[in-house]
Short mmCIF file of C-alpha atoms in Angstrom, two decimals:
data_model
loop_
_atom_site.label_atom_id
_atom_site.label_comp_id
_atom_site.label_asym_id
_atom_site.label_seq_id
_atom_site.Cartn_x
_atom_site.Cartn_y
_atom_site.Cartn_z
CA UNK A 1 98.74 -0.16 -12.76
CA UNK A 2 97.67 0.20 -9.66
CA UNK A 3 95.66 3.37 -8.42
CA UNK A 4 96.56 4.91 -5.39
CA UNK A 5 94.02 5.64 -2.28
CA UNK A 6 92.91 9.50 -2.81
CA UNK A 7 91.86 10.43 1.02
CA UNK A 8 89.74 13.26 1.41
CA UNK A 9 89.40 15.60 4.18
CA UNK A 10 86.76 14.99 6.87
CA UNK A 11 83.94 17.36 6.26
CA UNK A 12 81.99 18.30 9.07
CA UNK A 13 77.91 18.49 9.15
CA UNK A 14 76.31 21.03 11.35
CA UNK A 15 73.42 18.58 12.54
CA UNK A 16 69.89 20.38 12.43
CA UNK A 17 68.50 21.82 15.58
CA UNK A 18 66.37 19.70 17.80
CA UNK A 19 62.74 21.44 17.93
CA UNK A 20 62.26 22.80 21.47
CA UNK A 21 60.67 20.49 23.61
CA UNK A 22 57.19 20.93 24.24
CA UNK A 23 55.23 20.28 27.72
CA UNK A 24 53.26 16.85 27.49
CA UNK A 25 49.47 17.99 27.14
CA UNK A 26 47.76 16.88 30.32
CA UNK A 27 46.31 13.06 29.79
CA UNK A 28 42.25 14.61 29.14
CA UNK A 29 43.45 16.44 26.12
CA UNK A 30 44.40 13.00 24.38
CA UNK A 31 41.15 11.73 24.48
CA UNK A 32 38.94 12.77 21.92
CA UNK A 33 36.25 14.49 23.30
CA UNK A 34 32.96 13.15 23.00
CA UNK A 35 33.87 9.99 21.84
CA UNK A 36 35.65 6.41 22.28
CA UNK A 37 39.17 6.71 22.68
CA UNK A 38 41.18 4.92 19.83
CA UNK A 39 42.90 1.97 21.27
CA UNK A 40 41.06 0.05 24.50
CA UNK A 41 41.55 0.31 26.87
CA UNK A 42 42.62 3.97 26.73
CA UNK A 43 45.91 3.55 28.66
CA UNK A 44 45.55 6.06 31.79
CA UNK A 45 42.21 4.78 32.56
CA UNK A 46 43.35 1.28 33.37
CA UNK A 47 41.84 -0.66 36.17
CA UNK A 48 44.30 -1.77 38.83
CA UNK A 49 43.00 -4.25 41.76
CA UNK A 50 46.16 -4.10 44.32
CA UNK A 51 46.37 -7.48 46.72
CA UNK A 52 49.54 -7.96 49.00
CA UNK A 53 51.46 -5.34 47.14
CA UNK A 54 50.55 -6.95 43.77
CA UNK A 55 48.97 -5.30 40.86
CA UNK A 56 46.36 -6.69 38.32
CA UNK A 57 45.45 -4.61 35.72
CA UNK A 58 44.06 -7.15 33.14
CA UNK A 59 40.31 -7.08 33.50
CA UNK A 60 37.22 -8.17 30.70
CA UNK A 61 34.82 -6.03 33.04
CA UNK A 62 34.77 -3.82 35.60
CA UNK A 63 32.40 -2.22 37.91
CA UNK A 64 33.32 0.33 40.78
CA UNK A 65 29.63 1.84 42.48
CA UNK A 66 30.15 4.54 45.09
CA UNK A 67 27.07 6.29 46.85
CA UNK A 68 27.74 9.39 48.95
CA UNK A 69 24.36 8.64 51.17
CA UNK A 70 25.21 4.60 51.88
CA UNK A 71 26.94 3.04 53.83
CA UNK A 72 29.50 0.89 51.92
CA UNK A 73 30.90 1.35 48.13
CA UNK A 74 30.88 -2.08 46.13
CA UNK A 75 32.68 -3.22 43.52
CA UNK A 76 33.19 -6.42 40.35
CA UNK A 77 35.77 -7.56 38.09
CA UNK A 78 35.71 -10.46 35.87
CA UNK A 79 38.70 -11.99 34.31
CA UNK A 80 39.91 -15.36 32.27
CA UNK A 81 42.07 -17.02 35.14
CA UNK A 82 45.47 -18.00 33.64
CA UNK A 83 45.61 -15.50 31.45
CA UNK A 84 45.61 -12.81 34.04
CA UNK A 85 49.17 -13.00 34.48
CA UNK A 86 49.96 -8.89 33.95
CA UNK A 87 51.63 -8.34 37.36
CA UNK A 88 53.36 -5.78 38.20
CA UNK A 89 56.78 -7.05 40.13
CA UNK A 90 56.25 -10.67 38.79
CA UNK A 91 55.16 -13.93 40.36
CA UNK A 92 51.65 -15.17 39.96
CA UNK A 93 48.05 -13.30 39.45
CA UNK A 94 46.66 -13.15 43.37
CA UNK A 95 43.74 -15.91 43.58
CA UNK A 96 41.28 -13.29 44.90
CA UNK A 97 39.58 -15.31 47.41
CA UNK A 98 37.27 -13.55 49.49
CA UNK A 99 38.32 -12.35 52.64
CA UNK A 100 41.49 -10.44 51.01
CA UNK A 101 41.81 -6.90 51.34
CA UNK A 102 41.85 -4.72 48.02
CA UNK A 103 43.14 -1.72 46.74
CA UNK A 104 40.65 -0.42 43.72
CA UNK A 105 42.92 2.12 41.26
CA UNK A 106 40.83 3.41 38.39
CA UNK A 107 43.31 5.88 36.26
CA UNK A 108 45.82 5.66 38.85
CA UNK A 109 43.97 7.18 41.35
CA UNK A 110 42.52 4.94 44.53
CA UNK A 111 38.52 5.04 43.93
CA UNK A 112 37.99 2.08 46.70
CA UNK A 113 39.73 0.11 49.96
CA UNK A 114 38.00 -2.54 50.33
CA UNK A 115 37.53 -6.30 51.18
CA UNK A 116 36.67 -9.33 48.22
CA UNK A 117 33.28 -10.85 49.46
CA UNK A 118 32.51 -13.31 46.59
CA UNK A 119 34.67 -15.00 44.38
CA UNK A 120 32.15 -17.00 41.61
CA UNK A 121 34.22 -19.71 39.23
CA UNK A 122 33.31 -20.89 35.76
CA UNK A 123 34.32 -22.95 33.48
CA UNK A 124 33.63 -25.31 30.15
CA UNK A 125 36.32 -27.25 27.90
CA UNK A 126 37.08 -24.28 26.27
CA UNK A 127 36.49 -21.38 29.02
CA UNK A 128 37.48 -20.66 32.40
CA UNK A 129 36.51 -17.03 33.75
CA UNK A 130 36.28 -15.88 37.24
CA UNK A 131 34.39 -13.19 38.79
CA UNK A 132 34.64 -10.94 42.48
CA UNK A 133 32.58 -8.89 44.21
CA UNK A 134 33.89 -6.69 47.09
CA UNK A 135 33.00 -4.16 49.21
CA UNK A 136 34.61 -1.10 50.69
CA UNK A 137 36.16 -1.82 54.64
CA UNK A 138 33.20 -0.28 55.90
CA UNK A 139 31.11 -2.83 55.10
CA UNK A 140 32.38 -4.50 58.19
CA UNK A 141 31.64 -1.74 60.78
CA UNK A 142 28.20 -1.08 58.84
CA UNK A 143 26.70 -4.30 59.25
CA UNK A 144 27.97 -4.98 62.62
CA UNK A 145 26.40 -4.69 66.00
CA UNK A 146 27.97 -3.06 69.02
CA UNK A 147 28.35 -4.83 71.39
CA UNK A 148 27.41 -2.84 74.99
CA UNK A 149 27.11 -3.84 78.30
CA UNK A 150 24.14 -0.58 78.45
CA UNK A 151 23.96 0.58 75.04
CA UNK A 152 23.44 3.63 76.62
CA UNK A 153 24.76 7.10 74.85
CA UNK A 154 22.69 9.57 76.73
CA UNK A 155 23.92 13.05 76.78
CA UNK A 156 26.56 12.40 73.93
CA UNK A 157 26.22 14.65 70.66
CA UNK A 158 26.05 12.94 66.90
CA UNK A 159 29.47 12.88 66.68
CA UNK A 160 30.43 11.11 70.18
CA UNK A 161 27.86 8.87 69.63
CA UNK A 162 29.39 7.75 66.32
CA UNK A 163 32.99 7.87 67.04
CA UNK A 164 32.21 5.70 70.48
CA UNK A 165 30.39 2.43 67.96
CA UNK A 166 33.30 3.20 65.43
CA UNK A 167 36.32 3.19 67.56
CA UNK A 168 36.45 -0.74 67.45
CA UNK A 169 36.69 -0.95 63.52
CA UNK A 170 40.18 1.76 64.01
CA UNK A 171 42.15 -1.13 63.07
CA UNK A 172 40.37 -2.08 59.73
CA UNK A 173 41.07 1.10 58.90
CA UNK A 174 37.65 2.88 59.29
CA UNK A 175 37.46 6.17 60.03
CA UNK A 176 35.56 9.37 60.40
CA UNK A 177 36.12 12.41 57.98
CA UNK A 178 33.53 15.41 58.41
CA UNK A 179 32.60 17.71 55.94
CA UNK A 180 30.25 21.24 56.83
CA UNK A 181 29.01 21.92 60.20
CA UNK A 182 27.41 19.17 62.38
CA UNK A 183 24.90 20.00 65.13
CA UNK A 184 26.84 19.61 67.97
CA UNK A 185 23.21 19.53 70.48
CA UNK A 186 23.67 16.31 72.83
CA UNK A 187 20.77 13.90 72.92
CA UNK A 188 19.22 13.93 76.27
CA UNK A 189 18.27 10.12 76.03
CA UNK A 190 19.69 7.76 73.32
CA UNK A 191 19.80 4.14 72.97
CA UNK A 192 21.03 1.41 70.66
CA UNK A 193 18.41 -1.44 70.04
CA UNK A 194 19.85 -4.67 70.53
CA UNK A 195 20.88 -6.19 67.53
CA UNK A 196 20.53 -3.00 65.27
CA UNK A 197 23.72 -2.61 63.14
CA UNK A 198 25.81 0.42 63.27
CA UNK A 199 24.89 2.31 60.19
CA UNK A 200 20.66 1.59 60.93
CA UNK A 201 22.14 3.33 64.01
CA UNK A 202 23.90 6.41 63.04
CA UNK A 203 22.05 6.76 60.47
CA UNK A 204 18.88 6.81 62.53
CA UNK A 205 20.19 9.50 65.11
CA UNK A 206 21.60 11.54 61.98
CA UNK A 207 18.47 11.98 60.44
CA UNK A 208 17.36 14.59 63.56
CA UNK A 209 20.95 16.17 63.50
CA UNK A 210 20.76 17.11 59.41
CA UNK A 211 23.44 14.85 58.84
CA UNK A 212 23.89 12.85 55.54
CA UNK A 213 26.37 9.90 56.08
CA UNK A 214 28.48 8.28 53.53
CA UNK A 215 31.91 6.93 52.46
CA UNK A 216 35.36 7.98 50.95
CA UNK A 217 37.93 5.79 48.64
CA UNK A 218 40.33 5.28 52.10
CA UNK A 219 37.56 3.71 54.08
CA UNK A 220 35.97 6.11 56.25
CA UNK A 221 32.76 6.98 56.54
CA UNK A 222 31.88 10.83 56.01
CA UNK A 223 29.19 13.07 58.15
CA UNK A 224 28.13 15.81 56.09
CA UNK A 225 26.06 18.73 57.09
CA UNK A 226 25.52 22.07 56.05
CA UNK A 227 28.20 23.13 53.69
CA UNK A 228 28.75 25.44 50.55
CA UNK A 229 29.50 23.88 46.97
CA UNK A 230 30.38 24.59 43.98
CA UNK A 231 31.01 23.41 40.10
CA UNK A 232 34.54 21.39 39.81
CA UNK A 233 32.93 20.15 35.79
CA UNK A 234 30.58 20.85 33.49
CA UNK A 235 28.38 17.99 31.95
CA UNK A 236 26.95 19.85 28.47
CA UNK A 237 24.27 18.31 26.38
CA UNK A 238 25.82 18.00 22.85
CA UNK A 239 29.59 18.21 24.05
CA UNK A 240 30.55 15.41 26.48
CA UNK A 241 27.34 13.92 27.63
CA UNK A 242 26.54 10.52 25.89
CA UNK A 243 23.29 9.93 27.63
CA UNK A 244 21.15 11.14 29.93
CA UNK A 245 17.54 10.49 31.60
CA UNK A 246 16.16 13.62 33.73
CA UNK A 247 13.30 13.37 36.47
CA UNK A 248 11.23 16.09 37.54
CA UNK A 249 8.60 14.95 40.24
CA UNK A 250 6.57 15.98 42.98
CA UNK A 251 5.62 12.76 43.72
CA UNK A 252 7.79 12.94 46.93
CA UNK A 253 6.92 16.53 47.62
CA UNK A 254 4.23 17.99 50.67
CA UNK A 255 2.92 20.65 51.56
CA UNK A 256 3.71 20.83 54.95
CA UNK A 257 5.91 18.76 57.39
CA UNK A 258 4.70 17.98 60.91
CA UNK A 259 6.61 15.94 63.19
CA UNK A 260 5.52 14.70 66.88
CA UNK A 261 7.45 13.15 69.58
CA UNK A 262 8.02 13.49 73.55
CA UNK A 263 11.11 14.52 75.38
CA UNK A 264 11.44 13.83 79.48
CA UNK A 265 9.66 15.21 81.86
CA UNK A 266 10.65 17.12 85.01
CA UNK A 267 9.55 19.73 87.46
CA UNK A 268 9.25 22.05 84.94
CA UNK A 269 8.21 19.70 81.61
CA UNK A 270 5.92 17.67 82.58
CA UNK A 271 2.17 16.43 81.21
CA UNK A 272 1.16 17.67 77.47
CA UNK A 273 4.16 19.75 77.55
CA UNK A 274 6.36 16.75 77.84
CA UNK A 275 4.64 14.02 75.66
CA UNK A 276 2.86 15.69 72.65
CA UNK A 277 6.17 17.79 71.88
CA UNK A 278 5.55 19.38 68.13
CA UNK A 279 7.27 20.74 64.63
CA UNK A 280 6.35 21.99 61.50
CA UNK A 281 7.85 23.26 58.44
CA UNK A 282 6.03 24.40 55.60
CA UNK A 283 6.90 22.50 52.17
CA UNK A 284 7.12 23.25 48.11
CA UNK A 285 4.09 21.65 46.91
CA UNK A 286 2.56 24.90 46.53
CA UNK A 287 5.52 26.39 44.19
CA UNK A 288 3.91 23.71 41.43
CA UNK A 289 0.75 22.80 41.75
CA UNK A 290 -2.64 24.81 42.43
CA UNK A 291 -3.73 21.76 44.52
CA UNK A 292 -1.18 22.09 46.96
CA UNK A 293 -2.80 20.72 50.39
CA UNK A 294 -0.73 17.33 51.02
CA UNK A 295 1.01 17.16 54.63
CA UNK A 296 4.03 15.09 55.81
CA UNK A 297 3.68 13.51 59.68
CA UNK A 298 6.56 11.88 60.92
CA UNK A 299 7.05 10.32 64.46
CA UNK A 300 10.28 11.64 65.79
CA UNK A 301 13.09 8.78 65.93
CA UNK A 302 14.17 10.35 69.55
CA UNK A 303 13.01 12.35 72.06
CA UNK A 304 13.55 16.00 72.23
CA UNK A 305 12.64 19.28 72.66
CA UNK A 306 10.31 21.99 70.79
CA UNK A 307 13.44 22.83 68.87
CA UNK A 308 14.43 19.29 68.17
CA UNK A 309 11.05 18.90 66.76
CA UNK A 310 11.58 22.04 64.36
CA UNK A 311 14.69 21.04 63.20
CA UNK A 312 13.62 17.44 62.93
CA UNK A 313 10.73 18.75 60.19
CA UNK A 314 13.29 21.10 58.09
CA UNK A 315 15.50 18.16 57.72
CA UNK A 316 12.19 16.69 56.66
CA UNK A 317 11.38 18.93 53.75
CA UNK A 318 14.83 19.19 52.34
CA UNK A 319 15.00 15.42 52.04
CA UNK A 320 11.45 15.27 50.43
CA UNK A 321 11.63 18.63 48.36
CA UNK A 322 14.85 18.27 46.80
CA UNK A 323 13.57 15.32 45.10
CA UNK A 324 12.38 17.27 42.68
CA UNK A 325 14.79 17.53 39.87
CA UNK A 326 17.46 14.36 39.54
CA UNK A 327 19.14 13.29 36.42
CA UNK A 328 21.33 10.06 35.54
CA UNK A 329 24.39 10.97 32.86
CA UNK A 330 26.88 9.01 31.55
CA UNK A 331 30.02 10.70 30.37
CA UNK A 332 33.02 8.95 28.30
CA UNK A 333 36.07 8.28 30.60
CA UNK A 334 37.03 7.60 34.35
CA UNK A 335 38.74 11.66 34.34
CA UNK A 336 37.58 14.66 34.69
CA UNK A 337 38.95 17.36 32.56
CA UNK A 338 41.21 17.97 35.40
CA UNK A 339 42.62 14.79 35.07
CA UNK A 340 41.02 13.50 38.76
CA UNK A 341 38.54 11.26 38.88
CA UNK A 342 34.86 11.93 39.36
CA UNK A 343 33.91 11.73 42.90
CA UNK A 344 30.53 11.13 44.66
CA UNK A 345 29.53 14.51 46.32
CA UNK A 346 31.12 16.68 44.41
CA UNK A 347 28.92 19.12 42.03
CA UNK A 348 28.97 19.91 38.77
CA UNK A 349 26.42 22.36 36.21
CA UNK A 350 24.44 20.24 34.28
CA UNK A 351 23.50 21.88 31.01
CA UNK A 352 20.45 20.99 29.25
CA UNK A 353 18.49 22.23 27.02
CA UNK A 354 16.18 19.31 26.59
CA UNK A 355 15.27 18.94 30.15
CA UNK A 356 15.64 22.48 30.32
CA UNK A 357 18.99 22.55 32.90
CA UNK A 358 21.18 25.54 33.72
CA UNK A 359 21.79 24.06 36.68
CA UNK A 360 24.49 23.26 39.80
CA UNK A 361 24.03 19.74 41.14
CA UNK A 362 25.42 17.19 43.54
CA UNK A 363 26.82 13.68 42.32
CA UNK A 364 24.82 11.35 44.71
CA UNK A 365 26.46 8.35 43.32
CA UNK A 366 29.13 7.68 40.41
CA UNK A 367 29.28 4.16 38.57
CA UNK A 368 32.59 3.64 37.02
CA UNK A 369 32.04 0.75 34.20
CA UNK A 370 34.83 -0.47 31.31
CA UNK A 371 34.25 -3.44 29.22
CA UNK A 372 35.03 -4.39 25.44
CA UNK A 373 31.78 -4.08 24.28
CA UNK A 374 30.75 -0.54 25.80
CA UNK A 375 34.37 1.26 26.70
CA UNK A 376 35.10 3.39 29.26
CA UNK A 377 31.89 4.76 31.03
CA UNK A 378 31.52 6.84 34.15
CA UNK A 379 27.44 7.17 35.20
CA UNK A 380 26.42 9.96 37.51
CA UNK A 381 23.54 10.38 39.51
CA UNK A 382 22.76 14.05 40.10
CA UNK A 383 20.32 15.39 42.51
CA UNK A 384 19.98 18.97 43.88
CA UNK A 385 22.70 20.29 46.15
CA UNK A 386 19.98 21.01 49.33
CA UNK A 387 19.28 16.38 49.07
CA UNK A 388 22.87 16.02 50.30
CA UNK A 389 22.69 19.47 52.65
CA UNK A 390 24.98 21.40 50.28
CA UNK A 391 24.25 24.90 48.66
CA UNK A 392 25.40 26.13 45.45
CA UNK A 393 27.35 29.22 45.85
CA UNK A 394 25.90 30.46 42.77
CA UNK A 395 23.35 29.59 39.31
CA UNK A 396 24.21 30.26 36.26
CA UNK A 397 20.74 30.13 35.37
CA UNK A 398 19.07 32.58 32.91
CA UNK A 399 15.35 33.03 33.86
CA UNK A 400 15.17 29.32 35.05
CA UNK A 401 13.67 29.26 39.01
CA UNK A 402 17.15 29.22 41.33
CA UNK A 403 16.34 25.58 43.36
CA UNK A 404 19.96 24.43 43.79
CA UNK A 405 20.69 27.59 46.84
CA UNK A 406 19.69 26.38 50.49
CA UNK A 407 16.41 25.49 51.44
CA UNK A 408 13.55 28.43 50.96
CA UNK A 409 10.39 28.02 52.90
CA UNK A 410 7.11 26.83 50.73
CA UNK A 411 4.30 28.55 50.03
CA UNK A 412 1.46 28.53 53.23
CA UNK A 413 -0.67 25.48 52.05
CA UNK A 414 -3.99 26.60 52.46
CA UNK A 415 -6.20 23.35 53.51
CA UNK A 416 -9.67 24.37 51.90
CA UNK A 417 -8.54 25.95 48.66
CA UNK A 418 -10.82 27.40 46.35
CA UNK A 419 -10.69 26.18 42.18
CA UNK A 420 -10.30 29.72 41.12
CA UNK A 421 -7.05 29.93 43.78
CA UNK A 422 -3.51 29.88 42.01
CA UNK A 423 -0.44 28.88 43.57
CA UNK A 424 1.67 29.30 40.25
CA UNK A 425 2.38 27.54 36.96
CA UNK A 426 4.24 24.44 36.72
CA UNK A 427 7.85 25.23 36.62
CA UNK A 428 8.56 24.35 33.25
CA UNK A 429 5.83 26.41 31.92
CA UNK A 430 7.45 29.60 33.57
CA UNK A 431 11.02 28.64 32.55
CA UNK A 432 11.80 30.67 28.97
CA UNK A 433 14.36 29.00 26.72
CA UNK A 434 17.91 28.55 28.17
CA UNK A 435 20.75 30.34 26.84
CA UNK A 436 24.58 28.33 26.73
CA UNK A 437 26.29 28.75 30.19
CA UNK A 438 27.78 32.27 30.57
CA UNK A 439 30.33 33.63 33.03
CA UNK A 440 31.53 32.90 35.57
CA UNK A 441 32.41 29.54 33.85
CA UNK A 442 32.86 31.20 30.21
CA UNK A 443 36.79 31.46 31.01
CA UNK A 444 36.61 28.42 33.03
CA UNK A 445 36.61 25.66 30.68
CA UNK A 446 36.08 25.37 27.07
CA UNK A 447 34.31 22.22 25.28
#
């Protein structure tokens, strides 16, 4: 008997709808916060060293430093050789021999141009590991002497000055990017020394202009001066900080600042009026300590006028008075919770309880750091917004003295004081405890 095929008709299944697709949270929001993230390295913060178009992006250890107020950003990676063969568009791993140019990439985002300076080999029967050290392309203009028939720049401001020892590094790729407003006043006389590099020079004749000179991740150096800042992050003890050690000092801190010089002499200036030219600005000491007679004298780098002199001894005070407060923190991670990376100058509120902080500062330098033992690190050294001529737009502070808005003048330093004479508490004793950082950041960002 033989049974016949029974064919059934086709039966059609609805198929389930797909759930609507969501927006990819941005990268931060992945990482857990205040911690390590779970697989290493935590794929968008991957180091990428870029030679002739070729991309390495296997690395044991990495170091990228950047300093807003030096002259050159420097950098380290160390690697097994032969098994650095991750390239990106095939072939071999570049040898990194020094001399090559460099593209740094930390998270996909260029944190250094530079140029390998040491390449250090090492090896046993059962190792082999190389290491390089670079530094960023303005290492080559900063070390460098100009070469001048005169070296003469009289009557040329700052700026002309530094553009005229800079134009032959153009084709390096150093640049100039300005940030604030620099004093545009011409130097009556100004000379280079023979044999002084570039950056002893421009940063010598910056120093009576209020400039602060530094560098940026394309290779140019930046001229700062006054400018307004504010908060791109917020580093918050017991939310994303993983260390920190604060300073408060007065160990660099006067009570006065004189400064002396000349400027030349004509029909009209001549004598005492033309050599024994003088400026003074009054400092904090006074604001915390009741033995507040210490003065500052500093011979003036150039010559110049009575204002020249005054402006020479404000420039004075802000770099000795914002020493006060500094902090180092290290943070998990490369990113921001913006998803950029942390840059040197920018400022963030630093809020501390311990130390105590409610407070807007600058990041003087920023160390980014990954290895197997320690993760992902970023270390920032903050100082107050007035060391790198900046000025918070506003504190959040509650009760805590306001010392991150532009310079303030110091108390008169009396030079015979009396011990019964007060000049004012210590600032920690007067600062009452700090409450968590209110608006306008409350909306801003949440931890």
């Amino acid at each position: 008997m033989t049974a016949d095929t029974i064919e059934l008709p086709p039966v059609e299944v609805e198929a389930p709808a797909l759930p609507p697709e969501e927006e990819e949270p941005p990268i931060t929001d992945l990482r857990p916060p205040g911690g390590l993230p779970p697989v290493w390295p935590w794929p968008p913060e991957v180091a990428e060293v870029i030679v002739s178009g070729q991309i390495s992006n296997t690395w044991e250890s990495v170091e990228v430093q950047i300093n807003y107020a030096e002259a050159w950003p420097s950098f380290k990676f160390q690697t097994v050789e032969g098994q650095n063969q991750d390239v990106q568009g095939g072939g071999r791993a570049p040898m990194y021999l020094p001399g090559q140019y460099v593209q740094i990439k930390l998270g996909g985002q260029l944190a250094v141009t530079g140029i390998i300076v040491t390449r250090q080999t090492a090896y046993d029967a059962t190792h082999h590991q190389i290491q390089f050290e670079g530094r960023g392309v303005t290492w080559l203009a900063a070390r460098a002497s100009h070469l001048d028939t005169t070296g003469n720049f009289d009557g040329m401001s700052f700026l002309e000055a530094a553009q005229t020892v800079l134009a032959p590094f153009a084709g390096d790729g150093v640049g100039i990017t300005i940030r604030g407003e620099l004093d545009p006043k011409p130097f009556p006389k100004l000379q280079i020394q023979p044999g002084e590099t570039i950056w002893n020079f421009i940063e010598r004749i910056g120093r009576p202009r209020g400039v602060v000179i530094g560098t940026d991740p394309k290779g140019n150096f930046i001229f700062t001066g006054y400018h307004t800042t504010e908060p791109g992050d917020m580093v918050i003890e017991g939310k994303n900080i993983k260390t920190c050690n604060a300073i408060l000092s007065i160990e660099g801190i006067f009570s006065e600042y004189d400064v002396r010089g000349s400027q030349p002499g004509d029909d009209q200036t001549n004598g005492a009026a033309a050599s024994e030219v003088h400026g003074e600005h009054p400092g904090d000491l006074g604001k915390y300590s009741a033995r507040s007679y210490s003065p500052n004298l500093t011979p003036a780098e150039e010559p110049g006028d009575q204002s020249d002199m005054q402006d020479r001894a404000k420039h004075e005070h802000e770099w000795h008075d914002f020493t006060y407060a500094q902090a180092v923190v290290t943070v998990y991670g490369w990113l921001q919770q913006n998803g950029l990376l942390w840059q040197a100058g920018q400022s963030v509120l630093l809020y501390s309880p311990m130390i105590p902080f409610n407070q807007v500062m600058s990041v003087q330098r920023v160390t980014f750091t990954q290895s197997s033992a320690h993760g992902t690190l970023t270390t920032l050294d903050l100082v107050l917004p007035g060391l790198l001529q900046g000025s918070a737009l506003f504190n959040v502070s509650k009760g805590v003295p306001d010392i991150s808005d532009k310079p303030k003048e110091g108390t008169t330093p009396q030079k015979q004081p009396l011990p019964q004479q007060q000049h004012g508490a210590p600032r920690a004793q007067q600062a009452p405890p700090l409450a968590p950082p209110a608006n306008p950041f409350a909306d801003w960002r949440i931890f």
